[in-house]
XYZ file of C-alpha atoms in Angstrom:
149
model
C -35.753 -23.708 6.261
C -32.325 -22.860 5.250
C -30.678 -20.051 7.487
C -27.734 -17.957 6.517
C -26.277 -17.280 3.243
C -25.031 -19.887 0.446
C -21.380 -20.179 -0.701
C -22.182 -17.836 -3.940
C -23.767 -15.049 -1.412
C -20.882 -15.540 0.900
C -18.333 -14.943 -1.821
C -20.317 -11.785 -2.961
C -20.378 -10.450 0.671
C -16.538 -10.718 0.776
C -16.142 -8.980 -2.496
C -18.368 -6.110 -1.433
C -16.293 -5.973 1.983
C -12.827 -5.886 0.201
C -14.182 -3.160 -2.248
C -15.496 -1.315 0.468
C -12.108 -1.654 2.261
C -10.223 -0.387 -0.874
C -12.365 2.587 -1.175
C -12.201 3.512 2.593
C -8.239 3.036 2.282
C -7.602 5.436 -0.717
C -10.082 7.808 0.678
C -8.119 8.097 4.045
C -4.660 8.314 2.332
C -6.370 11.242 0.307
C -7.609 12.999 3.221
C -4.401 12.560 5.086
C -2.578 14.131 2.091
C -4.884 16.747 1.549
C -4.847 18.018 5.192
C -1.267 17.839 5.411
C -0.999 20.112 2.534
C -3.586 22.365 3.659
C -2.705 22.497 7.150
C 0.941 21.593 7.280
C 0.926 20.053 10.810
C 1.423 16.130 11.116
C -0.152 16.457 14.782
C -3.576 17.043 13.144
C -3.512 13.517 11.108
C -1.713 11.513 13.648
C -4.943 9.542 14.574
C -6.058 9.101 10.960
C -2.368 7.919 9.980
C -2.152 5.486 12.499
C -5.627 3.874 11.578
C -4.445 3.956 7.854
C -1.128 2.362 8.679
C -2.751 -0.106 10.935
C -5.367 -1.380 8.420
C -2.656 -1.239 5.372
C -0.479 -3.438 7.497
C -3.101 -5.728 8.528
C -4.144 -6.606 5.044
C -0.528 -6.829 3.834
C 0.183 -9.172 6.694
C -2.727 -11.342 5.560
C -1.931 -11.536 2.423
C 1.584 -12.426 2.864
C 0.854 -14.922 5.410
C -1.160 -16.789 2.860
C 1.309 -16.327 0.126
C -0.797 -13.734 -1.846
C 1.464 -11.246 -3.717
C -0.297 -10.368 -6.946
C -4.101 -10.718 -7.575
C -3.158 -13.279 -10.616
C -1.101 -15.603 -8.216
C 2.112 -14.895 -10.193
C 5.266 -13.538 -8.832
C 6.318 -9.623 -9.400
C 9.378 -9.280 -11.688
C 12.140 -7.080 -10.597
C 10.859 -4.614 -13.525
C 7.176 -4.492 -12.271
C 8.990 -3.769 -8.622
C 10.971 -0.996 -10.265
C 8.233 0.713 -12.114
C 6.067 0.507 -8.999
C 8.674 2.150 -6.895
C 9.477 4.976 -9.430
C 5.675 5.757 -9.869
C 5.085 5.673 -6.105
C 8.295 7.728 -5.410
C 7.528 10.144 -8.098
C 3.824 10.584 -6.458
C 5.200 11.232 -3.192
C 8.331 13.345 -4.381
C 5.663 15.887 -6.004
C 3.955 16.222 -2.654
C 7.225 16.470 -0.779
C 8.510 19.290 -3.090
C 5.266 20.638 -2.614
C 5.303 20.682 1.072
C 8.932 21.986 1.080
C 8.840 24.773 -1.068
C 5.664 25.736 1.144
C 7.616 25.949 4.106
C 10.796 27.659 2.900
C 9.351 29.572 0.245
C 9.489 29.319 -3.586
C 12.563 31.291 -4.041
C 14.792 28.301 -2.557
C 15.939 25.650 -4.647
C 14.728 22.564 -3.496
C 15.689 20.586 -6.524
C 18.413 18.178 -4.926
C 16.498 17.412 -1.771
C 13.387 16.287 -3.662
C 15.929 14.459 -6.014
C 17.613 12.746 -3.202
C 14.362 12.042 -1.493
C 12.953 10.209 -4.890
C 15.858 8.042 -5.194
C 15.920 7.074 -1.681
C 12.160 6.328 -1.712
C 12.483 4.419 -4.871
C 15.264 2.241 -3.710
C 13.633 1.735 -0.240
C 10.424 0.791 -2.072
C 12.091 -1.633 -4.542
C 13.970 -3.485 -1.574
C 10.647 -3.771 0.419
C 8.664 -4.981 -2.580
C 11.308 -7.809 -3.365
C 11.459 -8.834 0.420
C 7.768 -8.955 0.399
C 7.543 -10.968 -2.762
C 10.181 -13.418 -1.511
C 7.894 -13.909 1.782
C 4.829 -14.300 -0.255
C 6.471 -16.943 -2.544
C 7.870 -18.966 0.781
C 4.580 -18.931 2.500
C 2.609 -19.859 -0.794
C 5.114 -22.902 -1.014
C 4.347 -23.731 2.715
C 0.502 -23.534 1.675
C 0.817 -25.813 -1.074
C 3.212 -28.318 0.404
C 0.876 -28.344 3.597
C -2.142 -29.239 1.154
C -0.420 -32.140 -0.651
C 0.238 -34.214 2.391
């Protein structure tokens, strides 16, 4: 009598686990942002933020260690990195603008602060994406060389 799961079932369980982790990751991100907007106090969400960051960094470190950067196995181009940076920065800039205007009042012009935040975060995101892509390529090359021997 066979004990345990076969290879197909193991892959299915792995896919279900990965999907569940993604759902938990995005829901916790949404909850953190919602609580910050609603309550405006970072101390309230410190625990959730630490868990969110540790989970995200663990996933990221595992993927980079194994040379995985894009699901298709290709390298992210500079154009893709710029687009992703601008989209993420835009989303966070909207939240930043909302948070600042809520703190200082709507009669204060926060446009230049939000624009500086957007540009800064876009540049930082782009540089980090490029560095992580390079790390993944180097590790993927190492993995391929290791299995060629």
